[in-house]
Coordinates of C-alpha atoms and ligand atoms in Angstrom, one line a residue:
M900 CA -31.1 -29.7 -12.5
A901 CA -28.9 -31.5 -9.9
R902 CA -25.9 -30.4 -12.0
C903 CA -27.0 -26.9 -12.0
A904 CA -27.5 -26.9 -8.2
A905 CA -24.1 -28.4 -7.8
F906 CA -22.6 -25.7 -10.0
I907 CA -24.3 -23.0 -8.0
F908 CA -23.2 -24.7 -4.8
L909 CA -19.6 -24.8 -6.0
L910 CA -19.8 -21.2 -7.2
S911 CA -21.2 -19.9 -4.0
F912 CA -18.7 -21.9 -2.0
G913 CA -15.9 -20.4 -4.2
V914 CA -17.2 -16.9 -3.6
V915 CA -17.7 -17.5 0.1
S916 CA -14.3 -18.7 0.7
H917 CA -12.9 -15.5 -0.8
L918 CA -15.3 -13.2 0.9
S919 CA -14.5 -12.1 4.4
H920 CA -17.0 -12.2 7.2
G921 CA -16.9 -10.4 10.5
I922 CA -15.5 -12.4 13.4
E923 CA -16.5 -11.7 16.9
V924 CA -14.1 -12.5 19.7
Q925 CA -14.5 -12.3 23.4
V926 CA -11.4 -12.8 25.4
K927 CA -11.9 -13.5 29.1
N928 CA -9.7 -13.3 32.1
E929 CA -10.9 -15.3 35.1
D930 CA -14.4 -15.5 33.4
K931 CA -14.6 -11.8 33.0
L932 CA -14.6 -10.2 29.5
C933 CA -11.4 -8.3 29.1
L934 CA -11.1 -7.8 25.4
Y935 CA -13.8 -7.6 22.8
A936 CA -13.4 -7.5 19.1
N937 CA -15.7 -7.7 16.1
L938 CA -14.0 -7.1 12.8
T939 CA -13.5 -8.1 9.2
V940 CA -10.0 -8.8 7.8
S941 CA -9.1 -9.8 4.3
F942 CA -5.6 -10.5 3.1
S943 CA -3.9 -10.3 -0.3
V944 CA -0.7 -12.2 -0.7
T945 CA 1.7 -12.5 -3.6
Y946 CA 3.9 -15.6 -3.8
E947 CA 6.2 -17.3 -6.2
V948 CA 5.0 -20.4 -8.0
A949 CA 8.0 -20.8 -10.3
V950 CA 11.1 -18.7 -11.1
N951 CA 9.9 -15.2 -11.9
K952 CA 6.3 -16.4 -11.9
K953 CA 4.0 -15.1 -9.2
K954 CA 0.5 -15.5 -8.1
T955 CA -1.7 -13.3 -5.9
V956 CA -4.4 -14.8 -3.7
S957 CA -7.0 -13.1 -1.5
F958 CA -8.7 -14.6 1.4
G959 CA -10.6 -13.5 4.5
L960 CA -10.0 -14.2 8.1
P961 CA -12.4 -17.1 8.7
T962 CA -15.0 -16.9 11.5
S963 CA -13.7 -20.2 12.6
A964 CA -10.3 -18.7 13.7
L965 CA -9.2 -19.6 17.2
S966 CA -8.6 -16.9 19.7
N967 CA -7.3 -19.0 22.5
E968 CA -3.8 -17.4 22.4
S969 CA -5.2 -14.0 23.0
K970 CA -4.6 -12.5 26.4
C971 CA -5.2 -9.4 28.5
D972 CA -3.1 -7.7 31.1
K973 CA -3.4 -4.4 32.9
T974 CA -1.5 -2.4 30.4
S975 CA -1.1 -4.7 27.4
S976 CA -3.3 -7.1 25.6
V977 CA -3.0 -9.3 22.6
L978 CA -5.7 -10.3 20.1
K979 CA -4.4 -13.4 18.3
L980 CA -6.5 -15.3 15.8
S981 CA -5.1 -18.5 14.4
F982 CA -6.7 -20.2 11.4
A983 CA -6.3 -23.0 8.9
D984 CA -3.0 -24.6 8.6
G985 CA -0.5 -22.4 10.5
H986 CA -1.7 -18.9 9.7
S987 CA -2.3 -16.3 12.3
W988 CA -3.2 -12.6 12.6
S989 CA -2.5 -10.7 15.8
V990 CA -2.6 -7.2 17.2
T991 CA -0.9 -6.0 20.3
F992 CA -2.4 -3.1 22.3
S993 CA -0.9 -1.0 25.1
L994 CA -2.6 1.2 27.6
K995 CA -0.9 4.4 28.8
D996 CA -2.4 7.2 30.9
K997 CA -6.0 7.6 29.8
S998 CA -5.9 6.0 26.4
Y999 CA -4.8 2.9 24.5
Q1000 CA -3.5 2.2 21.1
A1001 CA -2.6 -0.7 18.8
D1002 CA 1.1 -1.1 18.6
A1003 CA 1.6 -3.7 15.9
I1004 CA -0.2 -6.1 13.7
T1005 CA 1.6 -9.4 12.9
F1006 CA 0.5 -11.5 10.1
V1007 CA 2.0 -15.0 9.8
Y1008 CA 1.2 -17.0 6.7
N1009 CA 2.3 -20.5 5.9
L1010 CA 3.2 -20.9 2.2
N1011 CA 3.1 -24.7 2.8
D1012 CA -0.6 -24.6 3.0
S1013 CA -1.6 -25.6 -0.5
N1014 CA -5.3 -24.9 0.1
V1015 CA -4.5 -21.2 0.4
F1016 CA -1.3 -21.0 -1.6
P1017 CA -1.5 -23.6 -4.4
D1018 CA 1.7 -24.4 -6.2
S1019 CA 3.9 -22.2 -4.0
S1020 CA 7.5 -22.9 -4.7
S1021 CA 8.4 -21.8 -1.1
K1022 CA 7.3 -23.8 1.9
D1023 CA 8.2 -21.1 4.3
T1024 CA 6.2 -19.5 7.0
V1025 CA 6.3 -15.8 6.5
T1026 CA 5.9 -13.2 9.2
V1027 CA 5.1 -9.6 8.3
K1028 CA 4.4 -6.7 10.6
A1029 CA 2.7 -3.4 10.2
K1030 CA 1.7 -0.5 12.4
P1031 CA -2.1 -0.1 12.5
D1032 CA -3.6 3.3 12.8
I1033 CA -5.6 2.7 16.0
K1034 CA -4.6 5.2 18.6
D1035 CA -5.8 7.6 21.3
V1036 CA -8.8 5.4 22.2
G1037 CA -10.2 6.5 25.6
V1038 CA -9.5 4.0 28.4
N1039 CA -13.1 2.8 28.8
M1040 CA -14.1 3.1 25.1
C1041 CA -14.5 1.0 22.1
Y1042 CA -12.7 1.9 18.9
L1043 CA -15.1 2.0 15.9
C1044 CA -14.1 2.1 12.3
K1045 CA -16.5 1.0 9.6
S1046 CA -14.3 2.3 6.8
K1047 CA -11.9 0.1 4.9
D1048 CA -8.3 0.5 5.8
T1049 CA -5.7 -1.3 3.7
I1050 CA -2.4 -1.9 5.4
I1051 CA 0.6 -2.8 3.3
A1052 CA 2.7 -5.0 5.4
S1053 CA 5.2 -5.9 2.8
P1054 CA 5.5 -5.8 -1.0
Q1055 CA 4.0 -9.3 -1.0
A1056 CA 1.3 -8.9 1.6
N1057 CA -1.5 -6.5 2.5
M1058 CA -4.6 -6.7 4.5
T1059 CA -7.8 -4.7 4.7
L1060 CA -9.7 -4.1 7.9
S1061 CA -13.3 -3.0 7.9
D1062 CA -16.2 -2.9 10.3
V1063 CA -13.9 -2.8 13.2
L1064 CA -15.2 -2.6 16.8
I1065 CA -12.6 -3.2 19.4
Q1066 CA -12.3 -2.7 23.1
A1067 CA -8.8 -3.8 24.1
F1068 CA -9.2 -3.1 27.8
V1069 CA -12.6 -3.9 29.1
I1070 CA -13.3 -2.6 32.6
N1071 CA -15.6 -4.6 35.0
G1072 CA -16.4 -7.2 32.4
T1073 CA -18.8 -5.2 30.4
K1074 CA -18.2 -3.7 27.0
S1075 CA -18.4 0.1 26.9
K1076 CA -21.1 1.9 25.0
N1077 CA -18.9 4.9 24.4
Q1078 CA -17.0 4.8 21.2
T1079 CA -14.0 6.5 19.7
V1080 CA -14.7 6.8 16.0
C1081 CA -11.8 6.7 13.5
P1082 CA -11.1 9.8 11.4
A1083 CA -12.1 8.0 8.2
D1084 CA -15.6 7.4 9.5
K1085 CA -16.3 11.0 10.3
P1086 CA -18.4 12.7 7.6
A1087 CA -17.7 16.4 8.0
P1088 CA -14.3 17.6 8.8
T1089 CA -15.9 20.4 10.9
T1090 CA -17.4 18.1 13.5
P1091 CA -15.4 18.5 16.6
T1092 CA -14.1 15.3 18.1
P1093 CA -15.7 15.0 21.5
T1094 CA -13.6 12.1 22.7
T1095 CA -10.2 12.2 21.3
V1096 CA -7.5 14.4 22.6
A1097 CA -5.9 16.2 19.7
P1098 CA -2.9 14.0 19.1
T1099 CA 0.5 15.5 18.7
T1100 CA 1.4 13.5 15.6
N1101 CA 4.1 11.1 16.4
A1102 CA 6.4 9.6 13.9
T1103 CA 4.7 6.5 12.6
T1104 CA 7.1 3.7 13.0
V1105 CA 6.5 0.3 11.6
A1106 CA 8.2 -2.4 13.5
P1107 CA 11.0 -3.7 11.2
T1108 CA 9.5 -6.5 9.2
T1109 CA 10.9 -9.8 9.9
N1110 CA 12.6 -10.5 6.7
A1111 CA 11.3 -13.6 5.2
T1112 CA 9.6 -13.6 1.8
T1113 CA 11.3 -12.4 -1.2
V1114 CA 11.1 -13.0 -4.8
A1115 CA 14.7 -13.5 -5.6
P1116 CA 17.7 -13.8 -3.4
T1117 CA 17.7 -11.1 -0.8
T1118 CA 20.8 -9.7 0.6
N1119 CA 20.6 -7.4 3.3
A1120 CA 23.7 -5.3 3.1
T1121 CA 22.4 -2.6 5.2
T1122 CA 25.4 -1.7 7.4
V1123 CA 23.7 1.1 9.2
A1124 CA 21.5 -0.3 11.9
P1125 CA 17.9 0.7 11.3
T1126 CA 17.6 3.9 13.2
T1127 CA 13.9 3.9 13.7
N1128 CA 13.5 7.2 15.3
T1129 CA 14.8 9.4 12.6
T1130 CA 11.6 9.1 10.5
T1131 CA 10.0 12.4 10.6
V1132 CA 6.6 12.2 9.2
A1133 CA 5.2 15.6 8.5
P1134 CA 1.8 16.6 10.0
A1135 CA -1.2 14.4 9.4
T1136 CA -4.9 15.0 9.4
N1137 CA -6.6 18.2 8.3
A1138 CA -9.8 17.7 10.3
T1139 CA -8.4 18.5 13.8
T1140 CA -6.0 21.3 13.0
A1141 CA -7.4 24.7 13.6
A1142 CA -4.5 26.6 12.2
P1143 CA -4.5 27.2 8.4
P1144 CA -2.4 24.7 6.6
T1145 CA 0.4 27.1 5.9
T1146 CA 2.9 25.7 8.3
P1147 CA 6.0 25.1 6.4
T1148 CA 7.5 21.6 6.5
P1149 CA 10.1 21.5 9.1
T1150 CA 13.6 21.2 7.7
L1151 CA 14.6 17.6 7.9
P1152 CA 18.1 16.3 8.7
T1153 CA 20.1 14.8 5.8
P1154 CA 18.8 11.3 5.3
T1155 CA 21.0 8.4 6.4
V1156 CA 22.7 6.7 3.5
G1157 CA 21.6 3.1 3.0
N1158 CA 23.9 0.5 1.4
Y1159 CA 22.1 -2.1 -0.6
S1160 CA 23.1 -5.0 -2.8
I1161 CA 21.3 -7.8 -4.6
K1162 CA 22.8 -11.2 -5.4
H1163 CA 21.8 -13.8 -7.9
D1164 CA 21.8 -16.5 -5.3
A1165 CA 23.1 -17.1 -1.8
N1166 CA 26.7 -17.7 -2.7
S1167 CA 27.4 -15.4 -5.6
T1168 CA 28.8 -11.9 -5.3
A1169 CA 26.5 -8.9 -5.7
C1170 CA 25.1 -8.2 -9.1
L1171 CA 23.4 -4.9 -8.2
L1172 CA 24.9 -2.3 -5.9
A1173 CA 23.2 0.9 -4.7
N1174 CA 24.0 3.4 -2.0
F1175 CA 22.0 6.5 -1.3
G1176 CA 20.2 8.7 1.2
L1177 CA 16.6 9.4 0.1
R1178 CA 14.1 12.0 0.9
I1179 CA 10.6 11.9 -0.5
G1180 CA 8.4 14.9 -1.2
F1181 CA 4.7 14.1 -1.8
T1182 CA 1.4 15.8 -2.0
Q1183 CA -1.5 14.0 -0.3
N1184 CA -4.9 15.6 0.2
K1185 CA -3.5 18.7 -1.4
K1186 CA -0.8 19.0 1.2
Y1187 CA 2.9 18.8 0.4
Q1188 CA 5.1 17.0 2.9
E1189 CA 8.6 15.6 3.0
V1190 CA 9.9 12.5 4.8
N1191 CA 13.3 10.9 5.1
F1192 CA 13.6 7.3 4.0
D1193 CA 15.5 5.4 6.7
P1194 CA 17.8 2.7 5.4
A1195 CA 15.6 -0.1 4.3
T1196 CA 15.0 -3.0 6.7
E1197 CA 13.8 -5.2 3.8
V1198 CA 15.7 -5.4 0.6
S1199 CA 14.8 -7.4 -2.4
G1200 CA 15.2 -7.4 -6.1
S1201 CA 16.6 -9.1 -9.1
C1202 CA 19.3 -8.7 -11.8
G1203 CA 18.5 -9.3 -15.4
V1204 CA 20.2 -8.8 -18.7
D1205 CA 18.3 -5.7 -19.6
N1206 CA 16.2 -5.1 -16.5
S1207 CA 17.2 -5.0 -12.9
E1208 CA 15.0 -4.3 -9.9
L1209 CA 15.5 -3.1 -6.4
T1210 CA 12.7 -2.9 -3.8
L1211 CA 13.3 -1.3 -0.5
V1212 CA 11.0 -1.2 2.5
S1213 CA 11.5 1.0 5.5
N1214 CA 8.9 1.8 8.2
N1215 CA 5.8 2.6 6.2
I1216 CA 7.4 3.4 2.9
T1217 CA 8.1 1.0 0.0
V1218 CA 10.2 2.2 -2.9
S1219 CA 10.8 0.1 -6.1
L1220 CA 13.4 1.1 -8.6
S1221 CA 13.7 -0.5 -12.0
F1222 CA 16.7 -0.1 -14.2
Y1223 CA 17.0 -0.6 -17.9
N1224 CA 20.0 -1.6 -20.0
D1225 CA 19.7 -0.4 -23.6
T1226 CA 23.0 -2.2 -24.5
K1227 CA 25.1 1.0 -24.3
K1228 CA 23.7 2.8 -21.3
F1229 CA 21.6 2.0 -18.3
R1230 CA 19.2 4.3 -16.6
L1231 CA 16.5 4.4 -13.9
H1232 CA 13.4 4.0 -16.0
A1233 CA 10.6 3.2 -13.4
L1234 CA 10.0 4.2 -9.9
N1235 CA 7.2 3.3 -7.5
V1236 CA 6.7 4.9 -4.1
T1237 CA 4.0 3.7 -1.7
I1238 CA 3.7 5.5 1.7
N1239 CA 1.3 4.4 4.4
T1240 CA 0.4 7.6 6.2
S1241 CA -2.1 8.2 8.9
S1242 CA -4.5 9.7 6.3
G1243 CA -4.3 6.7 3.9
V1244 CA -2.1 5.1 1.3
F1245 CA -0.1 7.4 -1.0
A1246 CA 1.1 5.6 -4.2
Q1247 CA 2.7 7.1 -7.3
S1248 CA 4.8 5.6 -10.0
S1249 CA 6.3 6.5 -13.3
T1250 CA 7.6 4.1 -15.9
N1251 CA 9.2 6.4 -18.5
L1252 CA 12.0 8.0 -16.6
S1253 CA 15.5 8.6 -17.8
L1254 CA 17.5 9.2 -14.7
W1255 CA 20.9 8.2 -13.4
E1256 CA 22.2 7.4 -16.8
A1257 CA 25.7 5.9 -17.4
A1258 CA 27.4 3.5 -19.7
V1259 CA 26.8 -0.2 -19.1
G1260 CA 29.9 -1.5 -17.3
S1261 CA 30.3 1.6 -15.2
S1262 CA 28.5 3.0 -12.2
Y1263 CA 26.6 6.2 -11.7
M1264 CA 27.5 8.5 -8.9
C1265 CA 26.2 11.8 -7.6
N1266 CA 27.4 13.0 -4.3
K1267 CA 25.5 16.3 -4.3
E1268 CA 21.9 16.5 -3.3
Q1269 CA 19.7 16.1 -6.4
N1270 CA 16.0 16.5 -6.8
F1271 CA 13.8 14.8 -9.4
T1272 CA 10.2 15.4 -10.1
I1273 CA 8.6 12.0 -10.7
T1274 CA 5.0 13.0 -11.0
D1275 CA 2.9 16.0 -10.1
L1276 CA 2.5 14.6 -6.6
L1277 CA 5.9 13.0 -6.1
S1278 CA 9.5 14.2 -6.1
I1279 CA 12.6 12.5 -4.7
Y1280 CA 15.8 13.9 -3.3
T1281 CA 19.0 11.9 -3.4
F1282 CA 22.1 12.3 -1.3
S1283 CA 25.5 10.6 -1.9
L1284 CA 24.0 8.5 -4.7
H1285 CA 26.0 5.6 -6.2
V1286 CA 24.4 2.8 -8.2
Q1287 CA 25.4 0.1 -10.5
P1288 CA 22.5 -2.1 -11.7
F1289 CA 24.4 -4.1 -14.4
G1290 CA 27.8 -5.6 -15.0
V1291 CA 29.0 -5.6 -11.4
K1292 CA 32.3 -7.5 -11.2
K1293 CA 33.5 -9.2 -8.0
G1294 CA 30.8 -7.4 -6.0
L1295 CA 32.5 -4.0 -6.5
Y1296 CA 31.6 -0.8 -8.2
S1297 CA 33.2 -0.2 -11.6
T1298 CA 34.4 3.3 -12.6
A1299 CA 31.9 5.9 -11.8
E1300 CA 30.4 8.3 -14.2
E1301 CA 29.6 11.4 -12.2
C1302 CA 26.5 13.4 -12.5
L1303 CA 26.6 16.7 -14.3
T1304 CA 26.0 18.8 -11.2
D1305 CA 29.1 17.3 -9.6
E1306 CA 31.3 17.7 -12.7
E1307 CA 29.8 20.7 -14.1
S1308 CA 30.6 22.9 -11.2
Y1309 CA 34.3 22.1 -11.3
L1310 CA 35.2 20.8 -14.7
V1311 CA 33.1 22.8 -17.1
P1312 CA 34.4 26.3 -15.9
I1313 CA 37.9 25.0 -15.9
A1314 CA 37.5 23.5 -19.4
V1315 CA 36.0 26.7 -20.7
G1316 CA 38.8 28.8 -19.1
V1317 CA 41.5 26.6 -20.6
A1318 CA 39.9 26.8 -24.1
L1319 CA 39.6 30.6 -23.8
L1320 CA 43.2 30.9 -22.8
V1321 CA 44.4 28.7 -25.7
L1322 CA 42.3 30.9 -28.0
I1323 CA 43.9 34.1 -26.7
L1324 CA 47.4 32.6 -27.1
I1325 CA 46.6 31.6 -30.7
V1326 CA 45.3 35.1 -31.5
L1327 CA 48.3 36.8 -29.8
L1328 CA 50.7 34.4 -31.6
A1329 CA 49.1 35.1 -34.9
Y1330 CA 49.3 38.8 -34.3
F1331 CA 53.1 38.7 -33.4
I1332 CA 53.9 36.5 -36.4
G1333 CA 52.0 38.8 -38.7
R1334 CA 53.7 41.8 -37.2
K1335 CA 57.2 40.3 -37.5
R1336 CA 56.5 39.5 -41.1
N1337 CA 55.4 43.0 -41.8
M1338 CA 58.5 44.4 -40.2
A1339 CA 60.7 42.1 -42.2
S1340 CA 59.2 43.1 -45.4
G1341 CA 60.0 46.8 -44.6
Y1342 CA 56.7 48.6 -44.0
Q1343 CA 55.5 47.6 -47.5
S1344 CA 52.0 48.5 -46.6
F1345 CA 52.6 52.2 -46.9
Ligands
NAG854 C1 -2.7 -5.0 -2.2 O1 -4.0 -4.6 -2.3 C2 -4.5 -4.2 -3.5 C3 -5.9 -3.8 -3.5 O2 -6.1 -2.9 -2.5 C4 -4.3 -5.3 -4.5 O3 -4.7 -4.9 -5.8 C5 -2.8 -5.7 -4.5 O4 -2.6 -6.8 -5.4 C6 -2.3 -6.1 -3.2 N1 -0.9 -6.4 -3.2 C7 -0.4 -7.5 -2.7 C8 1.1 -7.6 -2.8 O5 -1.0 -8.4 -2.3
NAG855 C1 -19.7 7.6 28.3 O1 -20.8 8.4 27.9 C2 -21.6 8.9 29.0 C3 -22.8 9.6 28.4 O2 -22.6 10.2 27.2 C4 -20.8 9.8 29.8 O3 -21.5 10.2 30.9 C5 -19.6 9.0 30.3 O4 -18.7 9.8 31.1 C6 -18.8 8.4 29.2 N1 -17.8 7.6 29.6 C7 -16.5 7.8 29.3 C8 -15.5 6.8 29.8 O5 -16.2 8.7 28.5
NAG856 C1 -9.4 16.5 4.6 O1 -8.9 15.3 4.1 C2 -9.8 14.5 3.6 C3 -9.1 13.2 3.2 O2 -8.5 12.7 4.3 C4 -10.4 15.1 2.4 O3 -11.4 14.3 1.8 C5 -11.1 16.4 2.8 O4 -11.6 17.1 1.6 C6 -10.1 17.3 3.5 N1 -10.8 18.5 4.0 C7 -10.3 19.7 3.8 C8 -11.1 20.8 4.5 O5 -9.3 19.9 3.2
NAG857 C1 26.9 -22.6 -2.0 O1 25.6 -22.9 -1.5 C2 25.3 -24.2 -1.3 C3 23.9 -24.4 -0.8 O2 23.1 -23.6 -1.7 C4 26.3 -24.8 -0.2 O3 26.0 -26.1 0.0 C5 27.7 -24.6 -0.6 O4 28.6 -24.9 0.4 C6 27.9 -23.1 -1.0 N1 29.2 -23.0 -1.5 C7 30.1 -22.1 -1.1 C8 31.4 -22.1 -1.8 O5 29.9 -21.3 -0.2
NAG858 C1 4.6 0.0 -9.8 O1 3.2 -0.1 -9.4 C2 2.4 -0.5 -10.5 C3 1.0 -0.5 -9.9 O2 0.7 0.6 -9.2 C4 2.8 -1.9 -11.0 O3 2.0 -2.3 -12.1 C5 4.2 -1.8 -11.4 O4 4.7 -3.1 -11.8 C6 5.1 -1.3 -10.3 N1 6.4 -1.1 -10.8 C7 7.5 -1.4 -10.2 C8 8.8 -1.1 -10.8 O5 7.5 -2.0 -9.1
NAG859 C1 5.9 10.0 -19.4 O1 4.6 9.6 -19.7 C2 3.7 10.6 -19.4 C3 2.3 10.1 -19.7 O2 2.3 8.8 -20.0 C4 4.0 11.8 -20.2 O3 3.1 12.9 -19.9 C5 5.4 12.3 -20.0 O4 5.7 13.4 -20.8 C6 6.4 11.2 -20.2 N1 7.7 11.6 -19.7 C7 8.8 11.4 -20.4 C8 10.0 11.9 -19.9 O5 8.8 10.8 -21.5
NAG860 C1 14.1 21.1 -7.1 O1 15.2 21.7 -7.8 C2 14.8 22.9 -8.6 C3 16.0 23.4 -9.3 O2 17.1 23.4 -8.4 C4 14.1 23.9 -7.6 O3 13.7 25.0 -8.4 C5 12.9 23.3 -7.0 O4 12.4 24.2 -6.0 C6 13.4 22.0 -6.2 N1 12.2 21.4 -5.7 C7 11.9 21.4 -4.4 C8 10.6 20.8 -4.1 O5 12.7 21.9 -3.6
NAG861 C1 23.0 -5.2 -21.7 O1 22.1 -5.7 -22.7 C2 22.7 -6.2 -23.8 C3 21.7 -6.5 -24.8 O2 20.5 -6.9 -24.3 C4 23.5 -7.5 -23.4 O3 24.1 -8.1 -24.4 C5 24.5 -7.1 -22.3 O4 25.1 -8.3 -21.8 C6 23.8 -6.4 -21.2 N1 24.8 -6.0 -20.3 C7 24.9 -6.3 -19.0 C8 26.1 -5.8 -18.2 O5 24.1 -7.1 -18.5

């Protein structure tokens, strides 16, 4: 009996420690309430326990988290919750004109905390940032969002917010009764939004993630400084727009080419090289849109004998490329794209591709714009593409095998022309030889 009780106790404890509960926070400024929050946050983090061995843990923001580092100002406020052994979760808000928004979420986790991250091979403290989708909240209003919102902060960490009630700028020390409800909570798309001013969709920009975690050695060879304002995210929600959704996607500028490389370890030369500009076409909620992928601010990956990987993170987009070496040739065989848009997470992948093929020991190059349909909902456009996922020597590209479109347009017509010319010459030659012979034999044919 006692054993059974102990078992149940342990079981419930185990469950409880993984479930997340709402936490209520009241931040005061000179004894007056200035920021109010009541929300549930749960985290999912993947970390390395041994070489090429990973573990994923989930845990909630505990109710015991401390909020003493939170603060409020006239136009900016910070909700910071610290918990356990060196972890924290914070959100910064800013007030402008008649509304406020959340600017950034910062999640700091300490891999050295073995209660949360058992057997972690890294002891680092990792900081990841993301852009939350909390905006256009009226100045004296609470933001209410019961729906779950999963925010992917990095390939290794994501967090899910739910039952969120926040007032980041409390006026006169009393929490407002008026609420701005998030789009996800609104049942019918026809309900007019009484409170929110129809937002002119801004480019959602995620603050560049402080590079910290990574599976294998990460080399950030991005030479182009992250130009954050080039991301053009096409239109967002369908609920507020009155016009029929026939507006064509605006023509985007050519994406900036990113230069990426992966090393085996800190002081070896690159074992994987990739340069390209990338545009992504995707269909979300039946709406097709295109975005340019800015040069990644977070680059990770690995080089193997028959499989090499490259993961790129830029703003709210994560792209994973996986290359396969079949001993004679290599090719891009898997692709994962995850995009955090204002209407949710878009994720598509394919694992049986045969793209960018070239002989092992050489590189694949395609300067022209190319488009590839990955799935029904996803296509990619590449610009100035050059990759070598295997057999890189001295950190430099080997001879390039160019894509057909580049070669075809120049070489194939020339080759065909030359072949035709040779054929005509042979025919002519044969004719003259035949004729000469006939003449020499004195018009025997008659
Ligand atoms: C992110 O969240 C999903 C569930 O929504 C989970 O399955 C996945 O493992 C998480 N990824 C990471 C890297 O934690
Ligand atoms: C809050 O709601 C009340 C009643 O609906 C309204 O009179 C008041 O103007 C609202 N306040 C704000 C800040 O919108
Ligand atoms: C609007 O988008 C939501 C998902 O965000 C979808 O469930 C809904 O069906 C869409 N409404 C219309 C009218 O397309
Ligand atoms: C290689 O890295 C180690 C540390 O990992 C360092 O001590 C050593 O100096 C490096 N060697 C060179 C040649 O840079
Ligand atoms: C792509 O995502 C799926 C899950 O959505 C995962 O199982 C797979 O390992 C990912 N592939 C790459 C190449 O990252
Ligand atoms: C990839 O797999 C899907 C389904 O698994 C299949 O429909 C598709 O034809 C495959 N594509 C190739 C190029 O093999
Ligand atoms: C991709 O290329 C094909 C062939 O050039 C073209 O027909 C198609 O419209 C392109 N896709 C998009 C989305 O532009
Ligand atoms: C490609 O794979 C073959 C067989 O797995 C291996 O022998 C070869 O070394 C690999 N090539 C490179 C460049 O890694």
